[in-house]
Every structure is written in structure tokens, then in C-alpha cells.
Tab-separated table of C-alpha atoms in Angstrom:
chain	number	residue	atom	x	y	z
A	176	MET	CA	69.471	44.465	-5.558
A	177	ARG	CA	68.521	41.098	-4.849
A	178	VAL	CA	67.344	39.537	-8.722
A	179	GLU	CA	64.175	37.669	-6.287
A	180	LEU	CA	62.514	41.626	-6.193
A	181	LEU	CA	62.573	41.991	-9.901
A	182	GLU	CA	60.620	39.291	-9.861
A	183	ALA	CA	57.883	40.123	-8.183
A	184	LEU	CA	58.061	43.095	-9.873
A	185	LEU	CA	58.013	41.374	-12.919
A	186	ARG	CA	55.419	39.721	-12.341
A	187	ALA	CA	53.039	42.097	-10.669
A	188	ARG	CA	53.318	43.451	-14.121
A	189	ALA	CA	52.239	40.125	-16.121
A	190	GLU	CA	49.584	40.873	-13.423
A	191	LYS	CA	48.662	44.042	-15.263
A	192	ARG	CA	49.535	45.644	-12.609
A	193	ARG	CA	50.769	49.383	-10.946
A	194	VAL	CA	54.708	49.079	-10.196
A	195	CYS	CA	56.874	51.223	-8.953
A	196	LEU	CA	60.436	50.378	-8.227
A	197	VAL	CA	61.683	52.887	-4.568
A	198	ARG	CA	65.380	53.003	-4.471
A	199	ARG	CA	67.755	54.252	-1.439
A	200	LEU	CA	70.638	55.062	-3.319
A	201	ASP	CA	72.315	56.846	-0.191
A	202	GLY	CA	71.823	53.530	1.818
A	203	GLY	CA	67.822	52.073	2.857
A	204	GLY	CA	67.162	48.965	0.453
A	205	GLU	CA	65.035	49.174	-2.007
A	206	SER	CA	61.085	48.703	-1.677
A	207	LEU	CA	58.205	47.378	-4.104
A	208	TRP	CA	55.177	49.217	-4.779
A	209	VAL	CA	52.188	47.243	-6.181
A	210	ASP	CA	48.733	48.877	-6.899
A	211	GLY	CA	48.789	52.011	-3.602
A	212	GLU	CA	50.526	49.489	-1.071
A	213	VAL	CA	54.065	48.127	-0.408
A	214	THR	CA	54.241	44.744	-0.636
A	215	ALA	CA	58.528	44.553	-0.398
A	216	GLY	CA	61.725	46.115	1.566
A	217	PRO	CA	61.045	49.253	4.018
A	218	PRO	CA	57.741	51.325	4.460
A	219	LEU	CA	57.417	54.225	2.677
A	220	GLU	CA	57.025	57.994	4.291
A	221	PRO	CA	54.313	59.568	3.326
A	222	PRO	CA	55.382	62.403	1.609
A	223	LEU	CA	57.605	58.852	-0.698
A	224	ALA	CA	54.321	57.091	-0.998
A	225	ALA	CA	52.937	60.402	-2.930
A	226	ALA	CA	55.626	60.757	-4.440
A	227	VAL	CA	54.856	57.498	-6.516
A	228	GLU	CA	51.366	58.643	-6.693
A	229	ALA	CA	52.441	61.046	-8.461
A	230	ALA	CA	55.541	59.069	-10.759
A	231	VAL	CA	52.775	55.762	-11.340
A	232	ARG	CA	50.244	59.104	-12.393
A	233	GLU	CA	52.350	60.548	-14.766
A	234	ASP	CA	54.003	57.722	-15.709
A	235	ARG	CA	57.531	58.986	-15.177
A	236	ALA	CA	60.836	57.970	-14.035
A	237	ARG	CA	61.837	60.447	-11.452
A	238	LEU	CA	64.814	61.006	-9.209
A	239	VAL	CA	62.979	61.834	-5.627
A	240	GLU	CA	65.304	63.736	-2.449
A	241	THR	CA	64.558	62.531	0.796
A	242	PRO	CA	65.797	63.637	4.003
A	243	SER	CA	67.667	60.690	4.490
A	244	GLY	CA	68.639	60.742	0.683
A	245	ARG	CA	68.047	61.196	-3.081
A	246	VAL	CA	65.710	58.530	-3.947
A	247	PHE	CA	65.232	56.867	-7.848
A	248	LEU	CA	61.481	55.976	-8.757
A	249	GLU	CA	60.627	53.593	-11.779
A	250	VAL	CA	57.336	53.179	-13.157
A	251	LEU	CA	56.696	50.283	-14.761
A	252	ASN	CA	52.294	50.840	-15.633
A	253	PRO	CA	50.024	48.445	-17.582
A	254	PRO	CA	50.420	48.365	-21.447
A	255	LEU	CA	48.528	50.387	-22.792
A	256	ARG	CA	45.173	49.946	-24.439
A	257	LEU	CA	43.505	50.933	-27.841
A	258	VAL	CA	39.661	49.929	-27.689
A	259	LEU	CA	38.110	50.452	-31.418
A	260	VAL	CA	34.796	49.886	-32.111
A	261	GLY	CA	34.198	48.761	-35.669
A	262	ALA	CA	36.278	46.785	-37.699
A	263	VAL	CA	36.282	49.119	-40.522
A	264	HIS	CA	39.200	50.513	-43.047
A	265	ILE	CA	40.424	53.485	-40.764
A	266	ALA	CA	40.545	50.474	-37.750
A	267	GLN	CA	42.964	48.717	-40.132
A	268	GLU	CA	45.705	51.649	-39.866
A	269	LEU	CA	45.108	52.087	-36.490
A	270	VAL	CA	45.848	48.796	-35.549
A	271	PRO	CA	49.857	49.027	-37.550
A	272	LEU	CA	49.758	52.224	-35.756
A	273	ALA	CA	48.795	51.656	-32.089
A	274	HIS	CA	51.090	47.960	-31.936
A	275	ARG	CA	54.063	50.594	-33.303
A	276	LEU	CA	53.727	52.414	-30.482
A	277	GLY	CA	52.857	49.569	-27.444
A	278	PHE	CA	49.406	50.324	-27.540
A	279	ARG	CA	47.688	47.394	-27.628
A	280	PRO	CA	44.864	46.704	-30.295
A	281	VAL	CA	41.377	45.690	-29.560
A	282	VAL	CA	38.964	45.214	-32.088
A	283	VAL	CA	35.415	45.079	-31.194
A	284	ASP	CA	31.838	44.581	-34.044
A	285	PRO	CA	29.371	41.949	-33.879
A	286	ARG	CA	29.207	41.927	-38.008
A	287	ARG	CA	31.321	38.529	-38.639
A	288	ALA	CA	32.177	39.982	-41.901
A	289	PHE	CA	34.130	43.413	-40.389
A	290	ALA	CA	35.650	41.535	-38.138
A	291	THR	CA	37.585	38.695	-39.480
A	292	ALA	CA	41.431	37.456	-38.875
A	293	GLU	CA	42.546	38.058	-42.509
A	294	ARG	CA	41.679	42.164	-42.183
A	295	PHE	CA	43.382	41.745	-38.106
A	296	PRO	CA	46.242	38.923	-38.815
A	297	GLY	CA	47.159	38.862	-35.095
A	298	VAL	CA	44.843	40.991	-34.052
A	299	GLU	CA	42.372	40.625	-30.345
A	300	LEU	CA	39.121	40.529	-32.567
A	301	VAL	CA	36.122	40.539	-30.248
A	302	ASP	CA	33.045	40.843	-32.322
A	303	ALA	CA	30.588	40.784	-28.879
A	304	TRP	CA	27.753	43.800	-28.659
A	305	PRO	CA	29.753	46.575	-28.338
A	306	ASP	CA	28.882	47.563	-24.925
A	307	GLU	CA	29.518	43.497	-23.652
A	308	ALA	CA	32.591	42.758	-25.118
A	309	LEU	CA	33.780	47.092	-23.627
A	310	GLU	CA	32.784	45.639	-20.164
A	311	ALA	CA	34.311	42.959	-20.491
A	312	LEU	CA	37.540	43.946	-21.313
A	313	ASP	CA	37.195	46.208	-18.462
A	314	LEU	CA	38.719	50.010	-19.471
A	315	ASP	CA	41.246	51.692	-16.708
A	316	ARG	CA	43.268	54.421	-16.881
A	317	ARG	CA	45.944	52.843	-19.690
A	318	THR	CA	42.818	52.807	-22.611
A	319	ALA	CA	41.946	54.454	-25.378
A	320	VAL	CA	38.955	53.677	-27.007
A	321	VAL	CA	37.796	55.377	-30.503
A	322	THR	CA	34.437	54.208	-31.936
A	323	LEU	CA	34.194	54.480	-35.775
A	324	THR	CA	30.953	52.583	-37.143
A	325	HIS	CA	28.793	55.889	-37.946
A	326	ASP	CA	26.514	54.149	-37.269
A	327	PRO	CA	24.761	54.877	-33.528
A	328	LYS	CA	23.350	51.396	-32.860
A	329	LEU	CA	26.759	50.322	-32.433
A	330	ASP	CA	28.781	53.322	-31.467
A	331	ASP	CA	26.431	55.196	-29.222
A	332	PRO	CA	26.994	51.801	-26.404
A	333	ALA	CA	30.010	51.943	-26.764
A	334	LEU	CA	29.859	55.448	-25.710
A	335	GLU	CA	28.609	54.692	-22.563
A	336	VAL	CA	30.360	52.010	-21.222
A	337	ALA	CA	34.322	54.410	-22.486
A	338	LEU	CA	32.618	57.420	-20.713
A	339	ARG	CA	31.224	55.675	-17.657
A	340	SER	CA	34.880	53.954	-17.198
A	341	PRO	CA	38.123	55.891	-16.417
A	342	ALA	CA	39.571	55.564	-19.725
A	343	PHE	CA	41.463	57.958	-20.212
A	344	TYR	CA	40.704	58.958	-24.426
A	345	VAL	CA	37.351	58.568	-25.819
A	346	GLY	CA	37.820	59.227	-29.683
A	347	ALA	CA	34.022	58.851	-32.053
A	348	LEU	CA	34.823	59.492	-35.621
A	349	GLY	CA	31.972	61.981	-37.791
A	350	SER	CA	31.913	65.613	-38.847
A	351	ARG	CA	30.741	68.368	-36.118
A	352	ARG	CA	27.191	67.734	-37.322
A	353	THR	CA	26.852	64.205	-36.685
A	354	HIS	CA	29.123	64.669	-33.627
A	355	ALA	CA	25.729	67.248	-32.607
A	356	ARG	CA	23.012	64.708	-32.963
A	357	ARG	CA	25.432	62.078	-31.320
A	358	VAL	CA	25.074	64.932	-27.825
A	359	ALA	CA	22.402	64.793	-27.907
A	360	ARG	CA	21.206	61.355	-28.321
A	361	LEU	CA	24.016	60.647	-25.461
A	362	GLY	CA	22.222	63.140	-23.150
A	363	ALA	CA	18.870	61.668	-23.965
A	364	ALA	CA	20.724	58.144	-22.984
A	365	GLY	CA	21.276	60.020	-19.346
A	366	LEU	CA	24.406	60.692	-19.595
A	367	SER	CA	25.979	64.475	-18.023
A	368	GLU	CA	27.358	67.464	-19.915
A	369	ALA	CA	30.431	66.357	-18.266
A	370	GLU	CA	30.960	62.333	-19.289
A	371	ILE	CA	29.493	63.953	-22.866
A	372	GLY	CA	31.973	66.480	-22.712
A	373	ARG	CA	34.894	64.192	-22.593
A	374	ILE	CA	34.076	62.162	-26.685
A	375	HIS	CA	36.514	64.039	-29.054
A	376	ALA	CA	34.518	64.850	-32.190
A	377	PRO	CA	35.453	64.582	-34.822
A	378	VAL	CA	38.422	62.221	-34.219
A	379	GLY	CA	42.127	63.440	-33.779
A	380	LEU	CA	43.900	66.779	-34.102
A	381	ASP	CA	43.477	68.275	-37.238
A	382	ILE	CA	46.008	68.024	-39.212
A	383	GLY	CA	43.597	67.852	-42.616
A	384	ALA	CA	43.751	64.143	-43.070
A	385	VAL	CA	43.668	63.389	-45.947
A	386	GLY	CA	42.221	59.569	-46.583
A	387	PRO	CA	42.342	56.481	-44.349
A	388	THR	CA	46.432	56.787	-43.036
A	389	GLU	CA	45.959	59.684	-42.518
A	390	ILE	CA	43.289	59.720	-40.066
A	391	ALA	CA	44.886	57.456	-38.588
A	392	LEU	CA	48.106	59.229	-37.682
A	393	ALA	CA	45.688	62.168	-36.395
A	394	ILE	CA	43.831	59.326	-34.239
A	395	MET	CA	47.392	58.845	-32.464
A	396	ALA	CA	48.689	62.287	-32.682
A	397	GLU	CA	45.840	63.319	-30.323
A	398	ILE	CA	45.666	59.519	-28.392
A	399	ILE	CA	49.877	61.196	-27.733
A	400	ALA	CA	48.552	64.271	-26.868
A	401	GLU	CA	46.200	63.601	-24.375
A	402	LEU	CA	48.894	60.548	-22.304
A	403	ARG	CA	50.677	62.741	-21.688
A	404	GLY	CA	48.736	65.775	-20.905
A	405	ALA	CA	50.106	68.346	-23.768
A	406	PRO	CA	48.166	71.222	-24.366
A	407	LEU	CA	47.209	70.291	-27.503
A	408	ALA	CA	44.877	67.779	-26.452
A	409	ARG	CA	42.204	70.159	-24.919
A	410	ARG	CA	40.082	71.966	-27.024
A	411	GLN	CA	37.265	74.012	-27.409
A	412	PRO	CA	33.486	72.055	-27.059
A	413	VAL	CA	31.666	71.290	-29.545
A	414	THR	CA	28.639	74.135	-29.829
A	415	GLU	CA	26.848	73.809	-33.423
A	416	THR	CA	23.313	72.225	-33.198
A	417	VAL	CA	21.347	70.306	-34.860
A	418	PRO	CA	19.654	72.822	-37.637
B	89	MET	CA	60.560	55.312	-24.381
B	90	SER	CA	58.182	52.460	-23.506
B	91	THR	CA	57.701	49.968	-20.007
B	92	ALA	CA	57.349	47.031	-22.324
B	93	GLU	CA	60.875	47.919	-23.486
B	94	GLU	CA	62.200	48.494	-20.179
B	95	ALA	CA	60.820	45.331	-18.193
B	96	ASP	CA	62.093	42.907	-21.548
B	97	ILE	CA	65.390	44.172	-20.986
B	98	LEU	CA	65.133	43.083	-16.623
B	99	GLU	CA	64.062	39.957	-17.925
B	100	THR	CA	66.882	39.810	-19.575
B	101	ALA	CA	68.700	41.044	-15.912
B	102	VAL	CA	66.489	38.329	-14.228
B	103	ARG	CA	66.817	35.635	-17.076
B	104	TRP	CA	71.010	35.657	-16.662
B	105	ARG	CA	71.410	35.839	-13.361
B	106	ARG	CA	68.883	32.655	-13.285
B	107	GLU	CA	71.707	30.697	-15.600
B	108	GLY	CA	74.336	31.413	-13.289
B	109	ARG	CA	75.429	34.668	-14.665
B	110	ARG	CA	76.835	37.737	-13.078
B	111	VAL	CA	74.192	40.744	-14.130
B	112	ALA	CA	74.997	44.678	-12.818
B	113	LEU	CA	72.071	46.816	-13.732
B	114	ALA	CA	72.352	50.131	-14.682
B	115	THR	CA	70.151	52.525	-15.476
B	116	VAL	CA	69.726	56.498	-15.969
B	117	VAL	CA	68.406	58.155	-12.907
B	118	SER	CA	68.196	61.800	-13.776
B	119	THR	CA	69.389	63.923	-17.114
B	120	TRP	CA	69.945	67.625	-18.359
B	121	GLY	CA	69.493	69.247	-22.022
B	122	SER	CA	69.354	67.036	-24.771
B	123	ALA	CA	70.648	63.465	-22.585
B	124	PRO	CA	69.179	60.410	-25.741
B	125	ARG	CA	68.038	58.142	-22.982
B	126	PRO	CA	65.167	59.303	-20.081
B	127	PRO	CA	65.883	58.272	-16.413
B	128	GLY	CA	63.919	54.382	-16.346
B	129	ALA	CA	65.785	53.141	-19.202
B	130	HIS	CA	68.718	50.158	-18.367
B	131	LEU	CA	71.417	48.812	-18.905
B	132	VAL	CA	72.178	45.273	-18.234
B	133	VAL	CA	75.852	44.158	-17.885
B	134	ASP	CA	77.850	39.818	-17.622
B	135	GLU	CA	81.055	39.267	-16.058
B	136	LYS	CA	82.495	38.846	-19.934
B	137	GLY	CA	80.832	42.489	-20.687
B	138	ARG	CA	78.147	41.373	-22.787
B	139	MET	CA	74.465	43.868	-22.540
B	140	ALA	CA	71.522	44.402	-23.784
B	141	GLY	CA	69.244	47.881	-23.114
B	142	SER	CA	71.111	50.474	-23.693
B	143	VAL	CA	71.698	54.177	-21.475
B	144	SER	CA	72.691	56.776	-24.066
B	145	GLY	CA	73.419	56.643	-27.970
B	146	GLY	CA	75.730	55.097	-26.891
B	147	CYS	CA	78.309	57.772	-26.411
B	148	ILE	CA	79.056	56.438	-22.557
B	149	GLU	CA	78.198	52.993	-22.740
B	150	GLY	CA	81.256	51.898	-22.643
B	151	ALA	CA	82.274	53.709	-19.419
B	152	VAL	CA	79.686	52.642	-18.213
B	153	VAL	CA	80.080	48.735	-18.715
B	154	GLN	CA	83.390	49.025	-16.872
B	155	ALA	CA	81.748	50.175	-14.087
B	156	ALA	CA	79.611	47.173	-13.549
B	157	LEU	CA	82.745	45.321	-13.999
B	158	GLU	CA	84.183	46.762	-11.061
B	159	VAL	CA	80.226	46.884	-9.277
B	160	MET	CA	80.351	42.739	-9.679
B	161	ARG	CA	83.365	42.561	-8.256
B	162	ASP	CA	82.972	44.763	-5.469
B	163	GLY	CA	78.856	44.664	-4.850
B	164	THR	CA	79.709	48.742	-4.252
B	165	PRO	CA	76.581	50.128	-5.878
B	166	ARG	CA	78.424	52.956	-8.029
B	167	LEU	CA	76.891	56.754	-8.883
B	168	LEU	CA	78.086	57.692	-12.402
B	169	GLU	CA	77.598	61.254	-14.448
B	170	PHE	CA	78.565	61.899	-17.249
B	171	GLY	CA	78.466	65.782	-18.874
B	172	VAL	CA	80.611	67.535	-20.863
B	173	SER	CA	81.354	70.450	-17.965
B	174	ASP	CA	82.296	67.390	-15.218
B	175	GLU	CA	86.663	66.773	-14.558
B	176	ARG	CA	86.335	63.722	-12.628
B	177	ALA	CA	88.563	61.658	-14.422
B	178	TRP	CA	86.353	58.636	-16.120
B	179	GLU	CA	84.427	61.302	-17.209
B	180	VAL	CA	82.592	61.010	-20.664
B	181	GLY	CA	81.322	63.605	-23.344
B	182	LEU	CA	78.253	63.157	-24.899
B	183	ALA	CA	78.096	63.975	-28.275
B	184	CYS	CA	74.395	66.182	-27.557
B	185	GLY	CA	76.042	68.389	-24.926
B	186	GLY	CA	73.740	66.417	-22.117
B	187	ARG	CA	74.062	65.849	-19.030
B	188	VAL	CA	73.244	61.441	-17.749
B	189	THR	CA	73.538	59.739	-14.021
B	190	VAL	CA	73.886	56.300	-14.228
B	191	TRP	CA	72.801	54.210	-11.000
B	192	VAL	CA	74.775	51.118	-11.244
B	193	GLU	CA	74.228	48.174	-8.438
B	194	ALA	CA	74.919	44.415	-9.116
B	195	VAL	CA	71.543	42.098	-9.385
B	196	THR	CA	72.662	38.945	-6.800
């Protein structure tokens, strides 16, 4: 393999594109797939192109058999991001955990007393209003969003943007009752039942978490379950109504 | 496996090559059972046997480095299979009982 091909691959990755390196092990050389296009090497036969799409979607490298031999598909997707709305105590616990799990954390909070470099050293902080902030962050299929403020003025605008984006996970902190009121507000704001149904609430896997650190763990566990398509990530929609 | 870690290893391969070293890239392409590293894991080797990354918990790296040195010499890529039930001469058993296939090719 030419070093130039690896350089092109790393450049595309730095531009946050979805990348697949296609290597034909029984001869035929390599192709570089970037965001649906072959940017270097021979074109892909339609079945191979479909296999690449699947590998990229599932974010998993694999060996595939084709009529012209074995082909190894290697996926380098854009980095994972975790956008936290609310620079609160749980956010402080989530940041290092997310970082360790390979997510780049971004903390959004227009309240300057919360979103300080002292409370979040080295973390990307955005002090814009959450809907503007989330629009600017260009939420993609590799982004998870969690609202943590407990304040509808801040959480709701963030949720409206997140639920209409391709973000793979949207969670909202708050009790079942809080969530039922939230569902009603978002419905009144024009979000569809399917959009609202994407919210993971109460947020996090039910591990009986006590305190901010354990809640952060429950949230990250649920995000990973969703990312990996684990059955645990699926749950019954909240059916309780506001009394 | 984090994509970021693997991208770092590919960057190492590029850097070493640009420094003028001979470089081979080993990649796990398939696994069975409890192999320690998944498909897509890399090991970069230079002509002096220096390495970065990993394709196992350490049990097959020695054999992969040997193959990498041969690949650098003759330029022919190789597909290596490791596993407890493998009968080939260069076989190295994986302590965990898994099987793993590693593709080794030169970066030129």
C-alpha cells in the first residue's frame, strides 16, 4: 500500500468524513471510500459498495467474500461527540467518563457562572443559547445529546434541535412526571410523536444510580448501548400522564 | 476498539515511512472465539523490528514482526493465521483459545 493512500485517508478523517479503506487481499489493490464516493483506487462493484455502506453504518471492520476474492473493509468514522446541555454537577462527572470512552465532550450553558473553565478545564464550552449552540454544532450521526438543566427554558430548545437532527442518542434528565410535562410541551411546540419518542427519559440505564457519578455512569452505559444497537437501549415509551 | 487509537497508529506508519524507514502494516482482518483484538486493529513495524499498536494481547506480536520483516524484504503481502488448532509450522497458539487472521503488507 502506498503511503499517499494512508495520508489521504488520514486527511479525510481529519475533515470528519466517514472513511472506509477497501483492501483486496487476493489482488486488485486498494480503494478509498469517503462519504459515499471512491476517491482513490478502482471503483467498487455494487455488492461491494453495499457492504461498505453497511460496515460504515455499523462502524465495524470486516472481511467480505466477493467473486474476485476476499476484501477487507476498514472503517474510520468521525469521532464520537457528547453534547451536554447544562454545565451542572452531573456534567462534570460525565465529561471525564465520556472522554475515556472516546467521546469528545462539548458543554453548552448560557449561564456564565456554570460554564467556566475552572469547572470544566480543557473542555469545549459554548455559552450561546442551547438551540443556537446546537444548530452551530451541526449534530451528526456520531453525536449524543443529553439535557441536564431541569429548566425547560434551556432544555426544550435544545431538545427541539436535537430531535430533528441525526444525533444517534437524545436523553433528558428528569423524573417521569417531569418528562410527561416535557412531552406535552414539545407536542404543543409541534414535534411529532416519533420525534418525542426518541428521547431517553428518565435518562440512563436503570441501575439504581445514586449521586452524580453513578448517574453519569448510567447515562454513558445507555449511550453505548444505543451506539452498539444493544437490546438494552430499547425501552417502553413513558405512558404516564400529568395528573 | 476506538477508531481514534487506530488512526494514531496509521499516523505513526505514515510518519515512520516519511522519515525514510521501511514500514509494514499488520491488520487483524478476522477473528473467531475470544481473540483479544478485533478486526481493524493494527501493528506497525519498521525494519529494525520497532513496533507500535497491537494485534493481540502480546502472544502473536513476535511472529507478526518476523513476517513483517520478510514482507519488507520481498514486498509480498501475507495473510497469517493464528490459533490453537492451526497445524502450520509458524503457528503460535493464542493463550485465550481464540483464532485470528492478520494481513501484513508493506507501506511504500
